[in-house]
PDB file of C-alpha atoms in Angstrom:
ATOM      1  CA  MET A 907     -48.154 -20.067 -60.485  1.00 43.00           C
ATOM      2  CA  GLY A 908     -51.170 -22.389 -60.790  1.00 45.00           C
ATOM      3  CA  ARG A 909     -49.290 -25.200 -59.097  1.00 45.00           C
ATOM      4  CA  GLY A 910     -48.210 -22.855 -56.298  1.00 45.00           C
ATOM      5  CA  ARG A 911     -51.805 -21.804 -55.647  1.00 44.00           C
ATOM      6  CA  LYS A 912     -52.934 -25.424 -55.474  1.00 43.00           C
ATOM      7  CA  ILE A 913     -50.226 -26.196 -52.912  1.00 38.00           C
ATOM      8  CA  ALA A 914     -51.163 -23.121 -50.865  1.00 40.00           C
ATOM      9  CA  LYS A 915     -54.826 -24.159 -50.858  1.00 41.00           C
ATOM     10  CA  ARG A 916     -53.874 -27.664 -49.786  1.00 39.00           C
ATOM     11  CA  PHE A 917     -51.894 -26.346 -46.829  1.00 33.00           C
ATOM     12  CA  ARG A 918     -54.705 -23.964 -45.840  1.00 37.00           C
ATOM     13  CA  GLY A 919     -57.063 -26.895 -45.826  1.00 37.00           C
ATOM     14  CA  ILE A 920     -54.982 -28.872 -43.303  1.00 34.00           C
ATOM     15  CA  GLU A 921     -54.153 -26.011 -40.965  1.00 34.00           C
ATOM     16  CA  GLY A 922     -57.168 -26.829 -38.806  1.00 36.00           C
ATOM     17  CA  PRO A 923     -58.594 -24.495 -36.156  1.00 38.00           C
ATOM     18  CA  GLN A 924     -56.507 -21.642 -34.879  1.00 39.00           C
ATOM     19  CA  PRO A 925     -54.827 -22.062 -31.507  1.00 41.00           C
ATOM     20  CA  GLU A 926     -56.802 -20.997 -28.463  1.00 42.00           C
ATOM     21  CA  GLY A 927     -54.649 -17.925 -27.918  1.00 44.00           C
ATOM     22  CA  LYS A 928     -55.718 -16.517 -31.316  1.00 61.00           C
ATOM     23  CA  LYS A 929     -59.416 -16.682 -30.570  1.00 75.00           C
ATOM     24  CA  ARG A 930     -61.401 -13.594 -29.692  1.00 79.00           C
ATOM     25  CA  PHE A 931     -62.627 -13.244 -26.126  1.00 79.00           C
ATOM     26  CA  SER A 932     -66.252 -13.626 -27.214  1.00 80.00           C
ATOM     27  CA  GLN A 933     -65.373 -16.864 -29.055  1.00 82.00           C
ATOM     28  CA  ILE A 934     -63.712 -18.308 -25.968  1.00 81.00           C
ATOM     29  CA  LEU A 935     -66.775 -17.502 -23.839  1.00 83.00           C
ATOM     30  CA  ASP A 936     -69.027 -19.175 -26.418  1.00 83.00           C
ATOM     31  CA  ALA A 937     -66.756 -22.243 -26.504  1.00 84.00           C
ATOM     32  CA  ILE A 938     -66.842 -22.595 -22.709  1.00 83.00           C
ATOM     33  CA  GLY A 939     -70.632 -22.341 -22.687  1.00 81.00           C
ATOM     34  CA  ALA A 940     -70.938 -24.912 -25.487  1.00 83.00           C
ATOM     35  CA  ASP A 941     -68.800 -27.495 -23.662  1.00 82.00           C
ATOM     36  CA  GLU A 942     -71.395 -30.071 -22.619  1.00 80.00           C
ATOM     37  CA  ARG A 943     -68.878 -31.816 -20.355  1.00 82.00           C
ATOM     38  CA  ARG A 944     -69.196 -28.944 -17.920  1.00 81.00           C
ATOM     39  CA  GLU A 945     -72.043 -28.832 -15.450  1.00 83.00           C
ATOM     40  CA  ARG A 946     -70.797 -25.633 -13.844  1.00 84.00           C
ATOM     41  CA  VAL A 947     -68.418 -22.849 -14.867  1.00 83.00           C
ATOM     42  CA  SER A 948     -66.147 -21.334 -12.227  1.00 81.00           C
ATOM     43  CA  VAL A 949     -63.940 -18.249 -12.195  1.00 80.00           C
ATOM     44  CA  SER A 950     -60.890 -20.541 -12.164  1.00 80.00           C
ATOM     45  CA  ASP A 951     -62.184 -22.217 -15.363  1.00 80.00           C
ATOM     46  CA  LEU A 952     -62.201 -18.821 -17.050  1.00 79.00           C
ATOM     47  CA  MET A 953     -58.688 -18.091 -15.798  1.00 79.00           C
ATOM     48  CA  ARG A 954     -57.386 -21.332 -17.318  1.00 78.00           C
ATOM     49  CA  ALA A 955     -59.216 -20.776 -20.608  1.00 76.00           C
ATOM     50  CA  MET A 956     -57.768 -17.293 -21.098  1.00 74.00           C
ATOM     51  CA  ASP A 957     -54.224 -18.339 -20.135  1.00 68.00           C
ATOM     52  CA  ALA A 958     -51.847 -15.395 -20.703  1.00 60.00           C
ATOM     53  CA  ARG A 959     -54.735 -12.930 -21.201  1.00 70.00           C
ATOM     54  CA  ALA A 960     -56.531 -13.980 -18.021  1.00 76.00           C
ATOM     55  CA  VAL A 961     -55.928 -10.783 -16.044  1.00 85.00           C
ATOM     56  CA  ALA A 962     -57.393  -8.417 -18.664  1.00 87.00           C
ATOM     57  CA  ALA A 963     -60.199 -10.886 -19.481  1.00 85.00           C
ATOM     58  CA  LEU A 964     -61.280 -11.249 -15.850  1.00 86.00           C
ATOM     59  CA  ILE A 965     -61.047  -7.498 -15.289  1.00 90.00           C
ATOM     60  CA  LEU A 966     -63.430  -7.089 -18.228  1.00 88.00           C
ATOM     61  CA  LEU A 967     -65.813  -9.767 -16.915  1.00 83.00           C
ATOM     62  CA  PHE A 968     -66.032  -8.231 -13.437  1.00 84.00           C
ATOM     63  CA  ALA A 969     -66.305  -4.662 -14.763  1.00 87.00           C
ATOM     64  CA  LEU A 970     -68.986  -5.218 -17.430  1.00 82.00           C
ATOM     65  CA  PRO A 971     -71.923  -5.936 -15.060  1.00 78.00           C
ATOM     66  CA  ASN A 972     -71.341  -2.555 -13.418  1.00 78.00           C
ATOM     67  CA  VAL A 973     -71.756  -0.689 -16.703  1.00 79.00           C
ATOM     68  CA  VAL A 974     -75.530  -1.122 -16.449  1.00 68.00           C
ATOM     69  CA  PRO A 975     -77.688  -0.203 -13.421  1.00 60.00           C
ATOM     70  CA  THR A 976     -77.428  -2.912 -10.755  1.00 56.00           C
ATOM     71  CA  PRO A 977     -78.982  -3.458  -7.305  1.00 53.00           C
ATOM     72  CA  PRO A 978     -77.312  -1.519  -4.442  1.00 53.00           C
ATOM     73  CA  GLY A 979     -74.226  -3.295  -3.130  1.00 52.00           C
ATOM     74  CA  THR A 980     -73.427  -5.120  -6.401  1.00 54.00           C
ATOM     75  CA  SER A 981     -70.488  -2.844  -7.176  1.00 55.00           C
ATOM     76  CA  SER A 982     -68.973  -3.564  -3.755  1.00 56.00           C
ATOM     77  CA  ILE A 983     -69.185  -7.337  -4.371  1.00 59.00           C
ATOM     78  CA  LEU A 984     -67.745  -7.171  -7.886  1.00 64.00           C
ATOM     79  CA  GLY A 985     -65.277  -4.464  -6.909  1.00 70.00           C
ATOM     80  CA  LEU A 986     -63.229  -6.730  -4.610  1.00 77.00           C
ATOM     81  CA  PRO A 987     -62.031  -9.075  -7.399  1.00 83.00           C
ATOM     82  CA  LEU A 988     -61.302  -6.008  -9.526  1.00 88.00           C
ATOM     83  CA  LEU A 989     -59.025  -4.660  -6.792  1.00 88.00           C
ATOM     84  CA  TYR A 990     -57.039  -7.915  -6.794  1.00 87.00           C
ATOM     85  CA  LEU A 991     -56.823  -8.163 -10.574  1.00 89.00           C
ATOM     86  CA  THR A 992     -55.982  -4.530 -11.361  1.00 92.00           C
ATOM     87  CA  ALA A 993     -53.276  -4.566  -8.679  1.00 92.00           C
ATOM     88  CA  GLN A 994     -51.801  -7.702 -10.268  1.00 90.00           C
ATOM     89  CA  MET A 995     -51.812  -6.068 -13.704  1.00 92.00           C
ATOM     90  CA  MET A 996     -50.071  -3.026 -12.234  1.00 93.00           C
ATOM     91  CA  LEU A 997     -47.400  -5.237 -10.635  1.00 91.00           C
ATOM     92  CA  GLY A 998     -47.023  -7.459 -13.693  1.00 87.00           C
ATOM     93  CA  LYS A 999     -48.018 -10.558 -11.733  1.00 83.00           C
ATOM     94  CA  LEU A1000     -49.712 -13.726 -12.933  1.00 77.00           C
ATOM     95  CA  PRO A1001     -53.468 -13.757 -12.255  1.00 75.00           C
ATOM     96  CA  TRP A1002     -54.412 -15.047  -8.822  1.00 78.00           C
ATOM     97  CA  LEU A1003     -57.600 -14.829  -6.803  1.00 78.00           C
ATOM     98  CA  PRO A1004     -58.440 -16.134  -3.320  1.00 80.00           C
ATOM     99  CA  ALA A1005     -60.198 -19.503  -3.351  1.00 80.00           C
ATOM    100  CA  ILE A1006     -63.414 -17.911  -2.079  1.00 80.00           C
ATOM    101  CA  ILE A1007     -63.558 -15.955  -5.378  1.00 77.00           C
ATOM    102  CA  ALA A1008     -61.808 -18.384  -7.762  1.00 78.00           C
ATOM    103  CA  ASP A1009     -64.072 -21.282  -6.748  1.00 79.00           C
ATOM    104  CA  ARG A1010     -67.289 -19.351  -7.306  1.00 79.00           C
ATOM    105  CA  SER A1011     -69.283 -20.957 -10.078  1.00 77.00           C
ATOM    106  CA  MET A1012     -72.613 -20.948 -11.858  1.00 79.00           C
ATOM    107  CA  THR A1013     -74.489 -23.565 -13.809  1.00 82.00           C
ATOM    108  CA  ARG A1014     -73.662 -23.815 -17.490  1.00 83.00           C
ATOM    109  CA  GLY A1015     -77.215 -22.702 -18.262  1.00 83.00           C
ATOM    110  CA  ASP A1016     -76.816 -19.513 -16.210  1.00 81.00           C
ATOM    111  CA  PHE A1017     -73.398 -18.941 -17.771  1.00 81.00           C
ATOM    112  CA  ASN A1018     -74.883 -19.291 -21.263  1.00 82.00           C
ATOM    113  CA  ALA A1019     -77.636 -16.825 -20.355  1.00 81.00           C
ATOM    114  CA  PHE A1020     -74.970 -14.321 -19.271  1.00 78.00           C
ATOM    115  CA  VAL A1021     -72.840 -15.019 -22.356  1.00 79.00           C
ATOM    116  CA  GLY A1022     -75.891 -14.632 -24.599  1.00 80.00           C
ATOM    117  CA  ARG A1023     -76.319 -11.059 -23.358  1.00 79.00           C
ATOM    118  CA  VAL A1024     -72.638 -10.128 -23.385  1.00 78.00           C
ATOM    119  CA  THR A1025     -71.059 -11.760 -26.446  1.00 80.00           C
ATOM    120  CA  PRO A1026     -73.134  -9.957 -29.121  1.00 82.00           C
ATOM    121  CA  LEU A1027     -71.905  -6.632 -27.714  1.00 81.00           C
ATOM    122  CA  LEU A1028     -68.356  -7.956 -27.381  1.00 83.00           C
ATOM    123  CA  ALA A1029     -68.380  -9.293 -30.930  1.00 83.00           C
ATOM    124  CA  ARG A1030     -69.420  -5.873 -32.272  1.00 85.00           C
ATOM    125  CA  ALA A1031     -66.670  -4.187 -30.276  1.00 85.00           C
ATOM    126  CA  GLU A1032     -64.072  -6.755 -31.350  1.00 84.00           C
ATOM    127  CA  ARG A1033     -64.765  -5.992 -35.021  1.00 87.00           C
ATOM    128  CA  LEU A1034     -63.581  -2.437 -34.335  1.00 89.00           C
ATOM    129  CA  LEU A1035     -60.502  -3.528 -32.390  1.00 89.00           C
ATOM    130  CA  LYS A1036     -57.149  -4.142 -34.040  1.00 90.00           C
ATOM    131  CA  PRO A1037     -53.481  -3.997 -32.992  1.00 91.00           C
ATOM    132  CA  ARG A1038     -52.318  -0.366 -33.105  1.00 93.00           C
ATOM    133  CA  LEU A1039     -50.299   2.054 -30.989  1.00 93.00           C
ATOM    134  CA  LEU A1040     -48.620  -1.054 -29.587  1.00 92.00           C
ATOM    135  CA  PHE A1041     -46.328   0.898 -27.274  1.00 92.00           C
ATOM    136  CA  ILE A1042     -49.375   1.668 -25.113  1.00 93.00           C
ATOM    137  CA  THR A1043     -50.007  -2.047 -24.495  1.00 91.00           C
ATOM    138  CA  SER A1044     -46.356  -2.961 -23.977  1.00 92.00           C
ATOM    139  CA  VAL A1045     -45.257  -4.587 -20.697  1.00 90.00           C
ATOM    140  CA  THR A1046     -44.613  -1.183 -19.126  1.00 92.00           C
ATOM    141  CA  GLY A1047     -47.786   0.222 -20.645  1.00 93.00           C
ATOM    142  CA  GLU A1048     -49.885  -2.581 -19.166  1.00 92.00           C
ATOM    143  CA  ARG A1049     -48.531  -1.813 -15.696  1.00 94.00           C
ATOM    144  CA  ILE A1050     -49.522   1.840 -16.058  1.00 94.00           C
ATOM    145  CA  ILE A1051     -52.959   0.779 -17.331  1.00 95.00           C
ATOM    146  CA  GLY A1052     -53.259  -1.549 -14.335  1.00 93.00           C
ATOM    147  CA  GLY A1053     -52.530   1.363 -11.982  1.00 94.00           C
ATOM    148  CA  LEU A1054     -55.188   3.529 -13.628  1.00 94.00           C
ATOM    149  CA  CYS A1055     -57.712   0.684 -13.467  1.00 94.00           C
ATOM    150  CA  LEU A1056     -56.848   0.118  -9.801  1.00 93.00           C
ATOM    151  CA  VAL A1057     -57.729   3.729  -8.951  1.00 92.00           C
ATOM    152  CA  LEU A1058     -61.013   3.377 -10.839  1.00 92.00           C
ATOM    153  CA  ALA A1059     -61.718   0.018  -9.154  1.00 90.00           C
ATOM    154  CA  ILE A1060     -61.302   1.660  -5.731  1.00 88.00           C
ATOM    155  CA  VAL A1061     -63.860   4.302  -6.729  1.00 86.00           C
ATOM    156  CA  LEU A1062     -66.170   1.624  -8.145  1.00 85.00           C
ATOM    157  CA  ALA A1063     -66.066  -0.385  -4.913  1.00 81.00           C
ATOM    158  CA  MET A1064     -67.141   2.609  -2.831  1.00 78.00           C
ATOM    159  CA  PRO A1065     -70.856   3.124  -2.094  1.00 72.00           C
ATOM    160  CA  ILE A1066     -71.063   6.351  -4.098  1.00 72.00           C
ATOM    161  CA  PRO A1067     -74.307   7.111  -5.987  1.00 66.00           C
ATOM    162  CA  LEU A1068     -73.655   6.811  -9.739  1.00 65.00           C
ATOM    163  CA  GLY A1069     -70.035   6.018  -8.846  1.00 68.00           C
ATOM    164  CA  ASN A1070     -69.866   2.639 -10.524  1.00 78.00           C
ATOM    165  CA  MET A1071     -71.138   2.910 -14.104  1.00 83.00           C
ATOM    166  CA  LEU A1072     -68.651   5.350 -15.640  1.00 88.00           C
ATOM    167  CA  PRO A1073     -65.540   3.917 -13.889  1.00 90.00           C
ATOM    168  CA  ALA A1074     -66.668   0.413 -14.929  1.00 89.00           C
ATOM    169  CA  PHE A1075     -67.109   1.568 -18.537  1.00 91.00           C
ATOM    170  CA  ALA A1076     -63.630   3.111 -18.518  1.00 93.00           C
ATOM    171  CA  ILE A1077     -62.107  -0.082 -17.078  1.00 94.00           C
ATOM    172  CA  SER A1078     -63.943  -2.162 -19.708  1.00 92.00           C
ATOM    173  CA  LEU A1079     -62.574  -0.044 -22.557  1.00 94.00           C
ATOM    174  CA  MET A1080     -59.011  -0.327 -21.253  1.00 95.00           C
ATOM    175  CA  ALA A1081     -59.336  -4.082 -20.647  1.00 93.00           C
ATOM    176  CA  LEU A1082     -60.624  -4.594 -24.205  1.00 92.00           C
ATOM    177  CA  GLY A1083     -57.720  -2.547 -25.523  1.00 93.00           C
ATOM    178  CA  VAL A1084     -55.222  -4.690 -23.618  1.00 92.00           C
ATOM    179  CA  LEU A1085     -56.892  -7.923 -24.765  1.00 88.00           C
ATOM    180  CA  GLU A1086     -56.660  -6.975 -28.448  1.00 88.00           C
ATOM    181  CA  ARG A1087     -53.500  -4.851 -28.192  1.00 91.00           C
ATOM    182  CA  ASP A1088     -55.424  -1.776 -29.325  1.00 93.00           C
ATOM    183  CA  GLY A1089     -53.813   1.296 -27.814  1.00 94.00           C
ATOM    184  CA  LEU A1090     -56.481   3.594 -29.266  1.00 95.00           C
ATOM    185  CA  TRP A1091     -59.201   1.928 -27.177  1.00 94.00           C
ATOM    186  CA  VAL A1092     -56.974   2.177 -24.123  1.00 95.00           C
ATOM    187  CA  MET A1093     -56.735   5.930 -24.766  1.00 96.00           C
ATOM    188  CA  PHE A1094     -60.542   6.145 -25.025  1.00 95.00           C
ATOM    189  CA  GLY A1095     -60.707   4.316 -21.689  1.00 95.00           C
ATOM    190  CA  VAL A1096     -58.258   6.730 -20.068  1.00 95.00           C
ATOM    191  CA  VAL A1097     -60.294   9.731 -21.269  1.00 95.00           C
ATOM    192  CA  MET A1098     -63.490   8.128 -19.965  1.00 94.00           C
ATOM    193  CA  GLY A1099     -61.697   7.398 -16.682  1.00 93.00           C
ATOM    194  CA  VAL A1100     -60.757  11.057 -16.262  1.00 93.00           C
ATOM    195  CA  VAL A1101     -64.328  12.131 -17.060  1.00 92.00           C
ATOM    196  CA  SER A1102     -65.718   9.600 -14.568  1.00 89.00           C
ATOM    197  CA  MET A1103     -63.370  10.827 -11.826  1.00 89.00           C
ATOM    198  CA  ILE A1104     -64.472  14.417 -12.414  1.00 89.00           C
ATOM    199  CA  ILE A1105     -68.158  13.448 -12.253  1.00 87.00           C
ATOM    200  CA  VAL A1106     -67.702  11.231  -9.174  1.00 83.00           C
ATOM    201  CA  SER A1107     -65.729  14.017  -7.457  1.00 83.00           C
ATOM    202  CA  GLY A1108     -68.621  16.382  -8.177  1.00 83.00           C
ATOM    203  CA  VAL A1109     -71.111  13.911  -6.688  1.00 77.00           C
ATOM    204  CA  VAL A1110     -68.976  13.470  -3.549  1.00 76.00           C
ATOM    205  CA  TRP A1111     -68.581  17.242  -3.175  1.00 82.00           C
ATOM    206  CA  ALA A1112     -72.337  17.774  -3.571  1.00 78.00           C
ATOM    207  CA  LEU A1113     -73.068  15.073  -0.970  1.00 74.00           C
ATOM    208  CA  ALA A1114     -70.524  16.607   1.423  1.00 79.00           C
ATOM    209  CA  LYS A1115     -72.079  20.073   1.033  1.00 78.00           C
ATOM    210  CA  ALA A1116     -75.555  18.643   1.594  1.00 77.00           C
ATOM    211  CA  ALA A1117     -74.381  16.819   4.727  1.00 77.00           C
ATOM    212  CA  ILE A1118     -72.724  19.992   6.099  1.00 80.00           C
ATOM    213  CA  PHE A1119     -75.871  22.011   5.337  1.00 72.00           C
ATOM    214  CA  LEU A1120     -78.040  19.489   7.220  1.00 78.00           C
ATOM    215  CA  ILE A1121     -75.696  19.363  10.212  1.00 78.00           C
ATOM    216  CA  VAL A1122     -75.453  23.162  10.437  1.00 76.00           C
ATOM    217  CA  ASN A1123     -79.226  23.630  10.224  1.00 76.00           C
ATOM    218  CA  ALA A1124     -79.905  20.797  12.633  1.00 69.00           C
ATOM    219  CA  PHE A1125     -78.230  22.649  15.496  1.00 63.00           C
TER     220      PHE A1125
END
């Protein structure tokens, strides 16, 4: 037994770093920001770094900024890539973005500033994530999730007051669930998506009633 443990320790010592695909999303973002060979970081760089998980990872990256209050029009700008990516997840396609989006880049310093705000939150969330309810994140399940996220992305891209934060939060939860194969988080995202649709529908209905009231009283 003692000899077996020594051999096991020896093999653990030479295993080296885990392959890129086993790294957490937050770790990959930190590694990209720490790469001093890069002067700028583009969307296409992120797509290559995430490899097979690129669709869910990019969906998360474009959805997260909308979870917090942003200047008017931001959701429309970030919503366009989300429409592409969620549609591709729904169709089971490899990630692809038009060059005008894929070639967008920022300096490594700006990227690190963004990562510094995002990765601590991601790291906390990732500690709660684990593979479970795997049937939800199966190939068929991912397509259904992509369809749900597409509907929410359409709502997010519309200029509706308060119409971006809750749909973006729901998309983020589902994208995290897909990334870590955690069906429970996907279910939380679906519930949040339903709640966000109800609230956004109420806002639209209230705006429509207000517009009708103004038109009727104007004449």
